[in-house]
Amino acid sequence: MSYMEAIGRQAKEAEKKVRILGQTEKNRGLRAAAEMLCARSGFILEENEKDVAMAEKRGMKESLIDRLRLTSERIEAMAEGLMQIADLEDPVGEIVSMKTRPNGLRIGKKRVSLGVVGIIYESRPNVTADAFGLCFKNGNVTILRGGSDAACSNKAIVQVIREGLVKENLPETAVLLVEDTNRAHVTEMLRMNSYIDVLIPRGGKGLIDHVVKNSTVPVIETGTGNCHVYVDEYADLQMAVNIIDNAKTQRTGVCNACESLVIHKNIAKEAIPAIYERLNKKQVEIRGDEAACAIQPGILAASEEDWGTEYLDKIISMKTVSSIEEAIEHINTYNTGHSESIITENYTNALKFQDEIDAAAVYVNASTRFTDGFEFGYGAEIGISTQKLHARGPMGLEALTTIKYIIFGNGQIRR
Amino acid sequence: MSYMEAIGRQAKEAEKKVRILGQTEKNRGLRAAAEMLCARSGFILEENEKDVAMAEKRGMKESLIDRLRLTSERIEAMAEGLMQIADLEDPVGEIVSMKTRPNGLRIGKKRVSLGVVGIIYESRPNVTADAFGLCFKNGNVTILRGGSDAACSNKAIVQVIREGLVKENLPETAVLLVEDTNRAHVTEMLRMNSYIDVLIPRGGKGLIDHVVKNSTVPVIETGTGNCHVYVDEYADLQMAVNIIDNAKTQRTGVCNACESLVIHKNIAKEAIPAIYERLNKKQVEIRGDEAACAIQPGILAASEEDWGTEYLDKIISMKTVSSIEEAIEHINTYNTGHSESIITENYTNALKFQDEIDAAAVYVNASTRFTDGFEFGYGAEIGISTQKLHARGPMGLEALTTIKYIIFGNGQIRR
């Protein structure tokens, strides 16, 4: 039996116990894990220090070391996250629908745990507690494979979470860590269809693409966001400028930030200078097509590549169009299926944009930055799915569940 | 550009048009395709004859030739199928939920088309019309890859469906056929993540396993069914015998047929002879464990392999257990996540079984044969999913849709 197969078997064994835990038990487990994280904060910091020292020795960039480094505040934040998950309503067990068929069979759909969830992530050790919390709340077993940079930290966090579970007489194998960060184990993990029900990669585009391309286990893809704001000819200009400013600059390094503007020609002469003025103040570089450059000095010439680029930086592209149809065509060609917004006071155009744009979230007169599990009222976020199967857009707890048909008969046989 | 990439691009172009078709237009297309199938029945039969002649020449088994052969009745049945799909309610466009957030954003979830659906199937040419109909109803583009045995038939059916679409001024590329049945194209199709949103394999275990193991495109797995009936110690014996008879013998070659019995020891002495008597009359071979063989002469000794076997034949395995816990453990070990049934008059055991069995459909006092889109009231069936992601159990039209968030604002920006 291989190293990964042994973990897979442990997960399958644990699944039987975890799946049938009641809400109270699961919430007790989450709270005990949170308390243990605080109580054992010193131990976690010690182990984290080993990772940080190694990273410094290897010359890791300061910004990455900062993501890797834990502090007692960060550990408290992890614990607080688990407490918040405990406070959320449990989606598992809900009877989504129930009906009676002509033959008297009562057929219900019940929300149940998914089973075994594999999470593959990079250097931020806080994902370890967070992923466990979301999965355990739904009665799932988690197999965590974190980055090698955070190996000691992740091991310590998982050990402490398990101490919390054991304290409450809950199965400690509800959370399993791939401690050996040999990459061959990841390759094997991606093909463990008999042991893992779903894989969720969390991290950069490289990691996500690798998992999507190589996994035979079903994957939930949390992809990149090349998000657009389209300023329709009937836009309220002041609103447009405020929304663009917010969508671009409130936080630049996130997937729901705006990366590209589309401007209707009939409003371009007023809109472009106003947008330029505001973005220029915030040090945002604009790369526009010919018409945009002709209207506003200071806009740089965009290349074809710009239309498809997620900058995650203080840069934005700007395309002018002659019609809403052209805007929709442009966005549907270059977007990544994440979040798109139209600014308009025109009723027909608002609905047309929402109908015809192919993306997880389509806004009228609002910032794309709202695409987020907390902003959508889910109380938690597993990620933002840019695929169409199973879950699309911000994923709350429900995304880690499935349904089961429960059928009540009194002797029915099929004719 | 490769042969398959050209098809992928055609599909993506068609998707833009098909996705936004209204219900009336889609239903007109389905009815026109149905009428054209009847009108051009002679042409389809001629082309089908070529496939049949080739199959006979190659010495194909008569039962397989029968599945391949079309008759005017079978073509009428295909047309009737499309008419029935046209009559169903369109799931696309439904606003599943809509709420207002504290900041005034109205956030809705709308049911929309999936996009491009790839279907890989074997020799039955009726799947061609059926798969097109289900996909088109939901505003999806279909890429069909049928078996090489039915190449001429599939080509003719797709051509005729397209004639129907064209007659109604609808995009004929809504349905695309991989005419060149070279296997290398299938290999390529399984990795066309940029062009195909979901793949559904329809056929035998070999085909399904191949697709699941090799595809990087998300797959909906319509798997095998090793379905159990558990006769609890509190079972109504007459009901148990009737349900077992039905679940095993009403149709043996289907995935929701019962393949294995689990009998509580406290009822075994009465139950096993009664079950044996009924199944023996229907020429069903029983393979039991030691205890079962000891109770009833005529039961053959089961091997370990029998517990995991989907016979699809007049054979059934029989395991005796000392408790409901042991029954649940046995079923969760050997089942394929399809359909399981408990026969009991005991309230606590009925609920325990439903809670703890991990399968798409869990019955109390009814035949497993009801796991079916039509029996569940969906009016159509795409297949029965044995995976947990996206769809589980019988899939109706909804399984070929996804959701899109539609958000109505009036200038909201994120703080």
Coordinates of C-alpha atoms in Angstrom, one line a residue, chain A:
Chain A
M1 CA 0.0 0.0 0.0
S2 CA 1.4 3.4 -1.0
Y3 CA 1.8 6.3 1.4
M4 CA -1.2 8.1 -0.1
E5 CA -3.4 5.0 -0.3
A6 CA -2.9 4.6 3.5
I7 CA -4.1 8.1 4.0
G8 CA -7.0 7.5 1.6
R9 CA -8.1 4.4 3.6
Q10 CA -7.9 6.3 6.9
A11 CA -10.1 9.0 5.3
K12 CA -12.7 6.4 4.1
E13 CA -12.8 4.9 7.6
A14 CA -13.2 8.3 9.2
E15 CA -15.9 9.3 6.8
K16 CA -18.3 6.7 8.1
K17 CA -18.1 8.3 11.6
V18 CA -17.9 11.9 10.6
R19 CA -20.8 11.8 8.1
I20 CA -23.3 10.8 10.8
L21 CA -22.2 13.3 13.5
G22 CA -25.0 15.6 14.7
Q23 CA -24.8 19.4 14.6
T24 CA -24.1 19.7 18.3
E25 CA -21.2 17.3 18.1
K26 CA -19.7 19.0 15.1
N27 CA -20.0 22.4 16.6
R28 CA -18.4 21.1 19.9
G29 CA -15.5 19.8 17.8
L30 CA -15.0 23.2 16.1
R31 CA -15.1 25.1 19.3
A32 CA -12.7 22.7 21.0
A33 CA -10.3 23.0 18.1
A34 CA -10.5 26.7 18.3
E35 CA -9.8 26.7 22.0
M36 CA -6.9 24.3 21.6
L37 CA -5.4 26.6 18.9
C38 CA -5.3 29.4 21.4
A39 CA -4.1 27.3 24.3
R40 CA -1.3 25.7 22.2
S41 CA -0.4 28.9 20.4
G42 CA 3.2 28.8 21.8
F43 CA 3.8 25.4 20.3
I44 CA 2.4 26.4 16.9
L45 CA 4.6 29.6 16.9
E46 CA 7.7 27.5 17.7
E47 CA 7.0 25.2 14.8
N48 CA 6.2 28.1 12.5
E49 CA 9.5 29.7 13.4
K50 CA 11.2 26.6 11.9
D51 CA 9.5 27.2 8.6
V52 CA 10.3 30.9 8.6
A53 CA 13.9 30.3 9.4
M54 CA 14.2 27.8 6.6
A55 CA 12.5 30.2 4.2
E56 CA 14.8 33.0 5.2
K57 CA 17.8 30.8 4.7
R58 CA 16.6 29.9 1.3
G59 CA 16.1 33.6 0.5
M60 CA 12.3 33.7 0.1
K61 CA 10.9 37.1 -0.8
E62 CA 9.8 39.2 2.3
S63 CA 6.2 39.4 1.1
L64 CA 6.0 35.6 0.9
I65 CA 7.6 35.2 4.3
D66 CA 5.0 37.5 5.7
R67 CA 2.2 35.2 4.4
L68 CA 4.0 32.3 6.0
R69 CA 4.7 33.9 9.4
L70 CA 2.2 33.3 12.2
T71 CA 1.8 35.6 15.2
S72 CA -0.4 35.0 18.2
E73 CA -2.9 37.5 16.6
R74 CA -3.0 35.3 13.5
I75 CA -3.6 32.2 15.5
E76 CA -6.4 33.9 17.4
A77 CA -7.9 34.9 14.0
M78 CA -7.8 31.2 12.9
A79 CA -9.5 30.2 16.2
E80 CA -12.1 33.0 15.8
G81 CA -12.8 31.7 12.2
L82 CA -13.6 28.2 13.6
M83 CA -15.9 29.8 16.2
Q84 CA -17.7 31.7 13.5
I85 CA -18.1 28.5 11.5
A86 CA -19.5 26.8 14.6
D87 CA -22.1 29.6 14.8
L88 CA -23.4 29.1 11.3
E89 CA -26.5 27.1 10.5
D90 CA -25.6 23.5 9.5
P91 CA -26.7 22.9 5.9
V92 CA -26.5 19.1 6.4
G93 CA -29.8 17.4 7.1
E94 CA -32.0 19.9 5.4
I95 CA -34.9 18.2 3.5
V96 CA -34.7 20.4 0.4
S97 CA -38.0 19.0 -1.1
M98 CA -40.5 16.2 -0.5
K99 CA -43.4 15.2 -2.6
T100 CA -45.8 12.3 -3.0
R101 CA -45.9 10.4 -6.3
P102 CA -49.2 9.0 -7.7
N103 CA -48.2 5.5 -6.5
G104 CA -47.9 6.9 -2.9
L105 CA -44.1 6.9 -2.8
R106 CA -42.9 9.9 -0.8
I107 CA -39.7 11.1 -2.5
G108 CA -37.5 13.6 -0.6
K109 CA -34.2 15.2 -1.3
K110 CA -32.0 15.6 1.7
R111 CA -28.8 17.6 1.9
V112 CA -25.9 15.4 3.1
S113 CA -22.1 15.5 3.4
L114 CA -20.0 15.1 0.3
G115 CA -17.6 12.7 1.9
V116 CA -13.8 13.2 1.6
V117 CA -12.6 16.6 0.4
G118 CA -9.0 17.1 -0.7
I119 CA -7.5 20.5 -0.4
I120 CA -4.3 21.4 -2.2
Y121 CA -2.9 24.8 -1.2
E122 CA 0.2 26.9 -1.0
S123 CA 2.1 28.6 1.7
R124 CA -0.5 30.3 3.9
P125 CA -0.8 28.1 7.0
N126 CA -4.2 29.7 8.0
V127 CA -5.8 27.8 5.2
T128 CA -5.2 24.7 7.2
A129 CA -7.6 25.6 10.0
D130 CA -10.1 27.3 7.7
A131 CA -10.4 24.3 5.3
F132 CA -10.8 21.9 8.2
G133 CA -13.5 24.1 9.7
L134 CA -15.6 24.4 6.6
C135 CA -15.3 20.7 5.8
F136 CA -15.9 19.4 9.3
K137 CA -19.0 21.7 9.7
N138 CA -20.5 19.8 6.7
G139 CA -19.5 16.3 8.1
N140 CA -16.7 15.9 5.6
V141 CA -13.3 14.4 6.1
T142 CA -10.5 16.6 4.9
I143 CA -7.2 15.5 3.4
L144 CA -4.9 18.6 3.4
R145 CA -1.9 18.9 1.3
G146 CA -0.2 22.2 2.1
G147 CA 3.0 23.7 0.6
S148 CA 6.4 22.4 1.7
D149 CA 7.3 25.9 2.9
A150 CA 4.7 25.6 5.7
A151 CA 5.3 21.9 6.5
C152 CA 6.1 22.3 10.2
S153 CA 3.4 24.9 10.7
N154 CA 0.7 22.8 9.1
K155 CA 1.8 19.7 11.0
A156 CA 1.5 21.6 14.3
I157 CA -1.9 23.1 13.4
V158 CA -3.4 19.8 12.4
Q159 CA -1.9 18.1 15.5
V160 CA -3.5 20.8 17.7
I161 CA -6.9 20.6 16.0
R162 CA -6.8 16.9 16.5
E163 CA -6.1 17.4 20.2
G164 CA -9.3 19.5 20.3
L165 CA -11.3 16.8 18.6
V166 CA -10.0 14.0 20.8
K167 CA -10.9 16.1 23.9
E168 CA -14.5 15.9 22.7
N169 CA -14.3 12.2 21.9
L170 CA -14.6 13.0 18.2
P171 CA -12.6 11.1 15.5
E172 CA -9.2 12.8 15.1
T173 CA -8.8 11.3 11.6
A174 CA -11.6 13.8 10.5
V175 CA -8.6 15.8 9.4
L176 CA -5.6 14.2 7.7
L177 CA -2.4 15.9 6.6
V178 CA -0.1 14.8 3.8
E179 CA 3.0 15.4 5.9
D180 CA 5.5 14.2 3.3
T181 CA 5.4 17.0 0.8
N182 CA 7.1 15.0 -2.0
R183 CA 5.3 16.1 -5.2
A184 CA 4.8 12.5 -6.3
H185 CA 2.1 12.2 -3.6
V186 CA 0.2 15.1 -5.2
T187 CA 0.3 13.3 -8.5
E188 CA -1.2 10.3 -6.8
M189 CA -3.7 12.3 -4.9
L190 CA -5.1 13.7 -8.2
R191 CA -6.0 10.2 -9.2
M192 CA -7.5 8.8 -6.0
N193 CA -11.1 8.6 -7.3
S194 CA -11.9 5.7 -4.9
Y195 CA -10.9 7.7 -1.8
I196 CA -11.6 11.4 -2.6
D197 CA -14.9 12.8 -3.7
V198 CA -13.7 16.3 -4.6
L199 CA -10.5 18.2 -4.8
I200 CA -10.3 22.0 -4.3
P201 CA -7.1 23.7 -5.2
R202 CA -6.5 27.0 -3.4
G203 CA -3.7 29.2 -4.6
G204 CA -2.3 30.8 -7.8
K205 CA -3.2 30.1 -11.4
G206 CA -0.3 27.6 -11.8
L207 CA -1.5 25.4 -9.0
I208 CA -5.1 25.5 -10.1
D209 CA -4.2 24.7 -13.8
H210 CA -2.0 21.8 -12.7
V211 CA -4.8 20.3 -10.6
V212 CA -7.5 20.8 -13.3
K213 CA -5.3 19.4 -16.1
N214 CA -4.1 16.3 -14.2
S215 CA -6.9 15.3 -11.8
T216 CA -9.3 12.5 -12.6
V217 CA -11.0 13.2 -9.2
P218 CA -13.8 15.8 -9.7
V219 CA -12.4 19.3 -9.1
I220 CA -14.0 22.6 -8.0
E221 CA -12.1 25.2 -9.9
T222 CA -11.6 28.5 -8.1
G223 CA -10.2 30.5 -11.0
T224 CA -8.9 33.8 -12.0
G225 CA -11.1 36.9 -12.5
N226 CA -10.7 39.1 -15.6
C227 CA -13.6 41.2 -14.5
H228 CA -15.1 44.0 -16.7
V229 CA -17.2 47.1 -16.0
Y230 CA -19.1 48.2 -19.1
V231 CA -20.1 51.9 -19.1
D232 CA -23.3 51.9 -21.3
E233 CA -24.3 55.0 -23.3
Y234 CA -27.1 55.5 -20.7
A235 CA -24.8 55.4 -17.7
D236 CA -25.0 57.8 -14.8
L237 CA -21.4 59.1 -15.2
Q238 CA -20.8 59.9 -11.5
M239 CA -21.9 56.4 -10.5
A240 CA -19.7 54.9 -13.2
V241 CA -16.6 56.7 -11.9
N242 CA -17.3 55.7 -8.3
I243 CA -17.9 52.1 -9.2
I244 CA -14.9 51.8 -11.4
D245 CA -12.7 53.4 -8.8
N246 CA -14.0 51.0 -6.2
A247 CA -13.8 47.9 -8.4
K248 CA -10.2 48.7 -9.5
T249 CA -8.6 50.2 -6.4
Q250 CA -10.3 49.1 -3.3
R251 CA -8.1 46.0 -3.4
T252 CA -6.1 45.3 -6.5
G253 CA -4.7 41.8 -5.8
V254 CA -8.1 40.0 -5.7
C255 CA -10.0 38.0 -8.2
N256 CA -13.1 40.2 -8.1
A257 CA -11.2 43.4 -8.9
C258 CA -12.0 45.1 -12.2
E259 CA -9.3 44.5 -14.8
S260 CA -10.9 45.9 -17.9
L261 CA -13.3 48.8 -18.9
V262 CA -15.6 48.8 -21.9
I263 CA -17.0 52.2 -22.8
H264 CA -19.8 53.0 -25.3
K265 CA -18.7 55.5 -27.9
N266 CA -21.7 57.8 -27.4
I267 CA -20.5 58.5 -23.8
A268 CA -16.8 58.1 -24.4
K269 CA -15.9 61.8 -24.7
E270 CA -17.3 62.7 -21.3
A271 CA -16.7 59.3 -19.6
I272 CA -13.1 58.7 -20.5
P273 CA -11.7 62.0 -19.1
A274 CA -13.7 61.6 -15.9
I275 CA -12.5 58.0 -15.4
Y276 CA -9.0 59.0 -16.3
E277 CA -8.9 61.8 -13.8
R278 CA -10.1 59.6 -10.9
L279 CA -7.9 56.6 -11.7
N280 CA -4.9 58.8 -12.4
K281 CA -5.2 60.2 -8.9
K282 CA -4.9 56.7 -7.6
Q283 CA -1.9 55.9 -9.8
V284 CA -3.7 53.5 -12.0
E285 CA -2.2 53.0 -15.5
I286 CA -4.8 52.8 -18.3
R287 CA -4.2 50.9 -21.5
G288 CA -6.7 51.8 -24.1
D289 CA -7.6 51.1 -27.7
E290 CA -7.1 53.7 -30.4
A291 CA -10.3 55.6 -29.8
A292 CA -9.6 55.8 -26.0
C293 CA -6.0 57.1 -26.6
A294 CA -7.3 59.7 -29.1
I295 CA -9.8 61.1 -26.5
Q296 CA -7.4 61.2 -23.5
P297 CA -3.7 61.9 -23.5
G298 CA -2.0 59.8 -20.9
I299 CA -3.7 56.6 -21.8
L300 CA -1.2 54.1 -23.1
A301 CA -1.8 51.9 -26.2
A302 CA -3.2 48.5 -25.4
S303 CA -2.2 45.4 -27.2
E304 CA -4.4 42.4 -27.9
E305 CA -2.8 40.7 -24.9
D306 CA -4.2 43.3 -22.6
W307 CA -7.8 42.3 -23.2
G308 CA -7.2 38.9 -21.7
T309 CA -4.9 39.9 -18.8
E310 CA -5.7 39.7 -15.1
Y311 CA -3.3 42.4 -13.8
L312 CA -3.9 42.1 -10.1
D313 CA -2.2 45.4 -10.0
K314 CA -2.8 49.2 -10.6
I315 CA -3.3 48.7 -14.3
I316 CA -6.6 48.6 -16.3
S317 CA -7.4 48.1 -19.9
M318 CA -10.1 50.2 -21.8
K319 CA -11.9 49.2 -24.9
T320 CA -14.5 51.4 -26.7
V321 CA -17.5 49.9 -28.5
S322 CA -20.3 51.1 -30.8
S323 CA -23.1 49.1 -29.3
I324 CA -24.1 47.0 -26.3
E325 CA -23.9 43.9 -28.5
E326 CA -20.3 44.7 -29.2
A327 CA -19.7 45.1 -25.5
I328 CA -21.3 41.8 -24.7
E329 CA -19.3 40.1 -27.5
H330 CA -16.0 41.6 -26.2
I331 CA -16.7 40.6 -22.6
N332 CA -17.8 37.1 -23.5
T333 CA -14.7 36.6 -25.5
Y334 CA -12.1 37.7 -22.9
N335 CA -13.7 37.2 -19.5
T336 CA -13.0 34.3 -17.2
G337 CA -16.6 33.7 -16.2
H338 CA -16.2 35.5 -12.8
S339 CA -17.9 38.9 -12.4
E340 CA -19.0 41.6 -14.9
S341 CA -20.9 44.8 -14.3
I342 CA -23.0 47.2 -16.5
I343 CA -23.5 50.8 -15.5
T344 CA -26.7 52.0 -17.1
E345 CA -30.0 53.7 -16.4
N346 CA -31.6 51.9 -19.4
Y347 CA -33.9 49.1 -18.4
T348 CA -33.6 47.0 -21.6
N349 CA -29.9 47.2 -21.7
A350 CA -29.6 46.2 -18.0
L351 CA -31.6 43.0 -18.6
K352 CA -30.0 42.3 -21.9
F353 CA -26.5 42.5 -20.3
Q354 CA -27.6 40.2 -17.4
D355 CA -29.2 37.7 -19.8
E356 CA -26.4 37.5 -22.4
I357 CA -23.2 37.8 -20.3
D358 CA -21.8 34.4 -19.5
A359 CA -20.3 34.7 -16.0
A360 CA -20.9 33.6 -12.4
A361 CA -22.0 37.0 -11.3
V362 CA -23.5 39.7 -13.5
Y363 CA -24.1 43.1 -11.9
V364 CA -26.2 46.2 -12.8
N365 CA -24.9 49.4 -11.3
A366 CA -22.6 47.9 -8.6
S367 CA -19.0 47.1 -8.0
T368 CA -17.7 43.7 -9.0
R369 CA -15.9 43.6 -5.6
F370 CA -19.1 42.2 -4.0
T371 CA -18.6 38.7 -5.4
D372 CA -17.7 37.2 -2.1
G373 CA -19.3 34.6 0.2
F374 CA -19.5 37.0 3.1
E375 CA -20.9 39.9 1.0
F376 CA -23.5 37.5 -0.5
G377 CA -24.6 36.6 3.1
Y378 CA -23.2 33.1 3.3
G379 CA -21.2 33.7 6.5
A380 CA -18.3 31.7 5.1
E381 CA -16.5 31.3 1.8
I382 CA -14.8 28.2 0.4
G383 CA -13.7 30.0 -2.7
I384 CA -15.3 31.5 -5.8
S385 CA -16.0 28.9 -8.4
T386 CA -15.5 29.9 -12.0
Q387 CA -16.7 26.6 -13.4
K388 CA -20.3 25.7 -14.1
L389 CA -20.6 22.2 -12.6
H390 CA -21.8 21.8 -9.0
A391 CA -21.1 25.3 -7.8
R392 CA -20.7 28.6 -9.5
G393 CA -19.7 31.9 -7.9
P394 CA -19.1 32.4 -4.2
M395 CA -19.3 29.1 -2.4
G396 CA -20.8 29.0 1.0
L397 CA -21.1 25.9 3.2
E398 CA -23.6 24.3 0.8
A399 CA -21.0 23.9 -1.8
L400 CA -19.4 21.1 0.3
T401 CA -22.6 19.1 0.5
T402 CA -24.5 16.9 -1.9
I403 CA -28.0 15.5 -1.9
K404 CA -29.4 12.0 -1.2
Y405 CA -32.9 10.9 -2.2
I406 CA -34.9 9.4 0.7
I407 CA -37.9 7.4 -0.3
F408 CA -40.7 6.2 2.0
G409 CA -42.8 3.4 0.6
N410 CA -45.3 1.0 1.9
G411 CA -44.6 -2.0 -0.3
Q412 CA -44.5 -0.3 -3.8
I413 CA -43.2 -2.4 -6.6
R414 CA -42.6 -1.3 -10.2
R415 CA -45.1 -2.4 -12.9

